[in-house]
XYZ file of C-alpha atoms in Angstrom:
336
model
C 0.000 0.000 0.000
C 2.760 2.453 0.912
C 4.428 2.452 -2.507
C 1.087 2.987 -4.224
C 0.199 5.822 -1.848
C 3.523 7.583 -2.432
C 3.058 7.241 -6.186
C -0.407 8.807 -6.076
C 0.782 11.709 -3.950
C 3.757 12.415 -6.217
C 1.318 12.569 -9.124
C -0.693 15.170 -7.224
C -3.602 12.869 -6.456
C -5.307 12.764 -3.079
C -5.804 9.621 -1.039
C -9.167 8.376 0.126
C -9.778 8.123 3.852
C -9.369 4.343 3.641
C -6.091 4.615 1.707
C -4.662 7.113 4.195
C -5.692 4.876 7.084
C -4.048 1.842 5.475
C -0.817 3.742 4.813
C -0.645 5.041 8.378
C -1.328 1.567 9.768
C 1.695 0.299 7.828
C 3.775 2.987 9.542
C 2.312 2.247 12.989
C 2.887 -1.498 12.557
C 6.533 -1.109 11.544
C 5.943 -2.310 7.981
C 7.192 0.848 6.249
C 10.887 1.647 5.872
C 12.301 4.962 7.138
C 12.764 6.077 3.516
C 9.131 5.291 2.741
C 7.900 7.126 5.830
C 9.950 10.212 4.977
C 8.826 10.165 1.351
C 5.193 9.652 2.290
C 4.853 12.470 4.807
C 6.895 14.847 2.630
C 4.720 14.141 -0.408
C 1.603 14.671 1.717
C 2.931 17.989 3.000
C 3.886 19.225 -0.477
C 0.472 18.343 -1.902
C -1.363 19.622 1.158
C -3.161 17.275 3.540
C -6.905 16.922 2.946
C -9.719 16.284 5.411
C -9.923 12.674 4.189
C -6.182 12.055 4.535
C -5.974 13.527 8.028
C -9.115 11.698 9.164
C -7.882 8.337 7.884
C -4.482 8.855 9.487
C -6.057 9.806 12.815
C -8.266 6.702 12.742
C -5.155 4.551 12.274
C -3.312 6.239 15.121
C -6.355 5.916 17.391
C -6.611 2.224 16.521
C -3.049 1.603 17.714
C -3.225 3.803 20.819
C -3.613 2.522 24.367
C -7.102 3.714 25.268
C -8.547 4.611 28.644
C -12.233 5.012 29.445
C -12.998 7.481 32.233
C -16.561 7.293 33.526
C -17.555 10.854 32.606
C -19.201 10.984 29.149
C -18.051 14.580 28.629
C -14.262 14.892 28.578
C -12.293 17.924 27.430
C -8.807 18.261 25.983
C -6.859 21.459 25.355
C -4.043 20.465 23.045
C -2.518 22.443 20.203
C -0.311 21.595 17.268
C 2.526 23.774 18.532
C 4.985 24.961 15.943
C 4.030 28.641 16.041
C 7.546 29.633 17.131
C 6.197 32.522 19.202
C 7.840 31.636 22.514
C 4.755 32.153 24.674
C 4.201 30.389 27.991
C 2.180 27.147 28.107
C -1.307 28.537 27.684
C -3.293 25.340 27.079
C -1.698 23.623 30.084
C -2.674 26.518 32.345
C -6.166 26.565 30.839
C -6.598 22.880 31.704
C -6.444 23.690 35.438
C -9.001 26.471 35.069
C -11.409 24.122 33.308
C -10.869 21.384 35.877
C -11.403 23.953 38.623
C -14.757 24.758 37.010
C -15.834 21.146 37.458
C -15.075 19.962 33.925
C -13.387 16.581 33.429
C -10.070 17.183 31.668
C -7.837 14.618 29.954
C -4.791 16.717 29.044
C -2.893 15.012 26.244
C 0.679 16.175 25.706
C 4.379 15.568 25.371
C 7.764 17.051 26.073
C 8.977 19.947 23.952
C 9.330 19.372 20.223
C 9.290 22.811 18.593
C 9.202 24.983 21.734
C 11.448 25.372 24.766
C 8.973 23.619 27.042
C 6.094 21.249 26.321
C 3.159 20.486 28.602
C 4.964 17.470 30.078
C 8.015 19.600 30.904
C 5.884 22.200 32.678
C 3.850 19.703 34.669
C 6.997 17.891 35.766
C 8.475 21.202 36.954
C 5.270 21.926 38.865
C 5.684 18.616 40.674
C 3.241 16.437 38.754
C 4.382 12.900 38.001
C 3.837 12.649 34.251
C 4.736 9.013 33.550
C 1.827 7.226 35.228
C 0.660 4.002 33.536
C -2.576 4.402 31.542
C -4.717 2.580 34.125
C -3.484 4.927 36.846
C -4.269 7.948 34.675
C -7.789 6.588 34.187
C -8.159 6.254 37.960
C -6.743 9.742 38.510
C -9.289 11.278 36.146
C -12.068 9.372 37.874
C -11.045 10.516 41.347
C -10.014 14.155 40.883
C -11.556 15.054 37.521
C -8.263 15.591 35.729
C -5.306 13.647 34.419
C -2.280 13.987 32.155
C -1.872 11.576 29.250
C 1.844 11.475 28.407
C 1.843 10.735 24.679
C 4.769 8.238 24.494
C 3.020 5.948 27.004
C -0.207 5.916 25.005
C 1.157 5.907 21.450
C 3.932 3.306 21.505
C 3.456 2.590 17.791
C 4.697 6.102 16.997
C 8.239 4.893 17.725
C 8.479 3.691 14.118
C 8.087 7.260 12.832
C 10.343 8.941 15.372
C 13.587 8.662 13.386
C 12.204 10.005 10.083
C 10.407 12.822 11.919
C 13.569 13.963 13.656
C 15.683 13.682 10.514
C 13.206 15.631 8.373
C 12.939 18.466 10.877
C 9.889 20.031 9.191
C 6.191 20.052 9.998
C 4.372 16.992 8.730
C 1.014 15.328 9.239
C 2.346 13.979 12.542
C 2.190 17.511 13.981
C -1.558 17.448 13.360
C -2.285 13.945 14.608
C -1.360 14.341 18.286
C -4.256 16.700 19.096
C -6.644 14.462 17.113
C -5.861 11.236 18.948
C -6.687 11.787 22.616
C -6.557 8.311 24.228
C -9.408 9.163 26.619
C -11.755 9.886 23.723
C -12.241 13.576 24.561
C -15.441 14.687 22.845
C -14.909 18.416 23.407
C -11.718 20.050 22.203
C -10.162 23.464 21.926
C -7.377 22.994 19.414
C -4.887 25.686 18.483
C -3.179 25.490 15.086
C -0.125 27.179 13.582
C -1.781 27.997 10.217
C -5.129 29.726 9.693
C -5.777 27.471 6.693
C -6.021 24.521 9.080
C -8.872 25.771 11.272
C -11.701 24.745 8.956
C -9.931 21.546 7.863
C -9.302 20.264 11.392
C -12.781 21.240 12.579
C -14.176 19.068 9.780
C -11.819 16.245 10.759
C -12.943 16.422 14.393
C -16.587 16.300 13.327
C -15.879 13.200 11.209
C -14.098 11.615 14.169
C -17.151 12.085 16.379
C -16.388 15.265 18.313
C -19.445 16.715 20.055
C -18.251 20.314 20.061
C -14.897 21.756 19.006
C -13.177 25.076 18.522
C -10.138 25.176 16.240
C -8.367 28.501 16.672
C -5.525 30.489 15.139
C -4.309 33.913 16.200
C -3.669 36.134 13.199
C -0.344 37.061 14.783
C 0.676 33.423 14.250
C -0.182 32.040 17.694
C -1.737 28.592 17.957
C -4.040 30.093 20.596
C -6.736 32.727 20.845
C -4.540 35.814 20.951
C -4.514 39.217 22.615
C -2.349 40.953 20.006
C -4.620 40.607 16.964
C -7.809 38.987 15.690
C -8.333 35.247 16.102
C -9.893 33.003 13.482
C -12.181 30.327 14.922
C -13.763 27.333 13.207
C -16.428 26.015 15.569
C -17.835 22.549 14.985
C -21.099 21.407 16.522
C -23.773 18.978 15.360
C -21.784 18.191 12.240
C -21.757 21.836 11.095
C -18.807 24.231 10.951
C -19.095 27.972 11.615
C -16.149 30.250 10.822
C -15.721 33.653 12.458
C -13.239 36.085 13.986
C -13.017 37.506 17.488
C -11.013 40.450 18.818
C -9.634 41.291 22.271
C -11.942 44.320 22.439
C -14.959 41.979 22.206
C -14.086 40.981 25.777
C -13.053 44.365 27.121
C -9.353 43.629 26.687
C -6.797 45.891 25.049
C -4.408 44.559 22.446
C -0.957 43.866 23.819
C 2.466 43.158 22.379
C 3.597 39.590 21.811
C 6.427 40.065 24.291
C 3.788 40.679 26.994
C 2.755 37.033 26.534
C 6.250 35.586 26.415
C 7.494 32.574 28.308
C 10.858 30.938 28.768
C 12.203 27.544 29.672
C 10.301 24.919 31.653
C 11.163 26.451 35.018
C 10.097 29.949 33.964
C 6.879 28.714 32.360
C 5.987 26.636 35.406
C 6.383 29.756 37.550
C 4.155 31.726 35.166
C 1.456 29.057 35.327
C 1.576 29.011 39.113
C 1.417 32.830 39.281
C -1.655 32.903 37.034
C -3.459 30.194 38.998
C -2.644 32.019 42.239
C -4.412 35.094 40.872
C -1.733 37.307 39.368
C -3.514 39.543 36.873
C -2.224 40.963 33.609
C -2.015 40.054 29.909
C -0.945 36.458 30.537
C -3.930 35.781 32.780
C -6.220 37.490 30.262
C -4.873 35.154 27.587
C -5.743 32.161 29.769
C -9.260 33.504 30.397
C -9.836 33.913 26.662
C -8.624 30.422 25.870
C -10.673 28.835 28.650
C -13.917 30.438 27.463
C -14.704 28.142 24.484
C -14.574 24.930 26.525
C -16.684 26.523 29.255
C -19.329 27.295 26.632
C -19.114 23.828 25.082
C -19.593 22.206 28.507
C -22.560 24.374 29.429
C -20.762 26.403 32.095
C -21.364 29.596 30.086
C -23.664 30.634 27.241
C -21.309 33.039 25.439
C -17.558 33.432 25.134
C -17.827 36.708 27.032
C -19.575 34.936 29.900
C -16.956 32.182 29.675
C -14.217 34.728 30.356
C -16.014 35.853 33.512
C -16.585 32.271 34.669
C -12.876 31.524 34.174
C -11.938 34.639 36.138
C -14.186 33.521 38.983
C -12.620 30.053 39.031
C -9.142 31.538 39.456
C -10.251 34.045 42.106
C -11.977 31.298 44.093
C -8.746 29.307 44.272
C -10.362 26.285 42.593
C -7.865 26.176 39.714
C -4.888 26.242 42.075
C -6.493 23.588 44.256
C -6.815 21.345 41.210
C -3.081 21.654 40.530
C -2.306 20.794 44.146
C -4.609 17.750 44.030
C -2.994 16.529 40.811
C 0.482 16.847 42.324
C -0.578 14.989 45.465
C -2.459 12.214 43.630
C 0.294 11.459 41.115
C 2.962 11.291 43.826
C 1.049 9.203 46.347
C-alpha cells in the first residue's frame, strides 16, 4: 500500500480516507521503511493534507493507541499543534487547570517539547506532577479528581516507528496534526490551536468526522496557535456536524491589544512559575490570555452561554482558588 500511496501523492492525487488509514497503519505497525515514511509524509505535505487524509491517518493512530475510558461521558482536551515559534508560555496547560477547577473533566494530552522550549509534560513535571503514570493509573486519577495527564509516548507506543524520520526531516508533517486528534481518553470536546489559519476549517471538519461533540479550532492572526490578545483570532467552531467560521477580537471581551512580548514565556522552570502565578491570581495580559482560551470549553460544557460569559466564569474560578487547588490535588495524587 505504501508504494502505491507515495506514487499517487507524487502525481498530485489525493488519497481516500481508507487509503490514508491503510498507509498510516503500515507505519504504525513497523511495515514501512524509514525512507518510505519520509517520502510519504513529505509528499503529503507538499500536496497539502486533505480532510480525508488527516481523518484516515487519525483513525489509524487511534486504533493503535492505548485507550482509557474514564466514567464521565463529557471529557475535554486542550491540546494544540505547537509549531508557532512565538515563545509564549504554556497557555493550554494553564487553561486545563481552570477548566478542571470549574468542574469539567479534563484529559490533558501532551508531550515534552518538540518545537518549543517547554512542552506540557516539561511544565507539569516542573510543577511537581508525576507525568509518567501508567494508563490505568491515569484513568483512575481522572475518575477521582476530575483531571489527568496523558503522556503521549506511554499511550502511542506505535509512533516509535516514525520517530527517526520525523527527527531527521525536521519540518512540519502530518504527525504535527495527529497528536491533538488522537486523545486516548476519547475527549469529545476540544479546543485545538493550530499554527496555520488554513487549518482551522480543515481540522474542525476532521474532528466532526471523528465524532467530536463540540470543538473550537483557533488560530491567532499574529501566528499564535491560541486565541490571541495581540490581533484577531480566526475560529472554526464545529457542533452537530456543522462548521461555523468567524473572527473575534480582544476588544470583544473588554481587553486591550498587547504586544507579543507581553505574553512571552521561557524555559520549563520559567513557564511553570508563570502558570503558578496565574493560577494564584496574578492579573495581567498572561492571565487574560488564559481567560480567553478557557472560554470556548466553558461554553461547550454548558458552564457559560457566550464566550464573554466564559471569560467571567474563568476569572471567577481563578479568584476562588479552585484552579490552584486542582493543581495541588494533581500533584498529590500522582505522587502518592
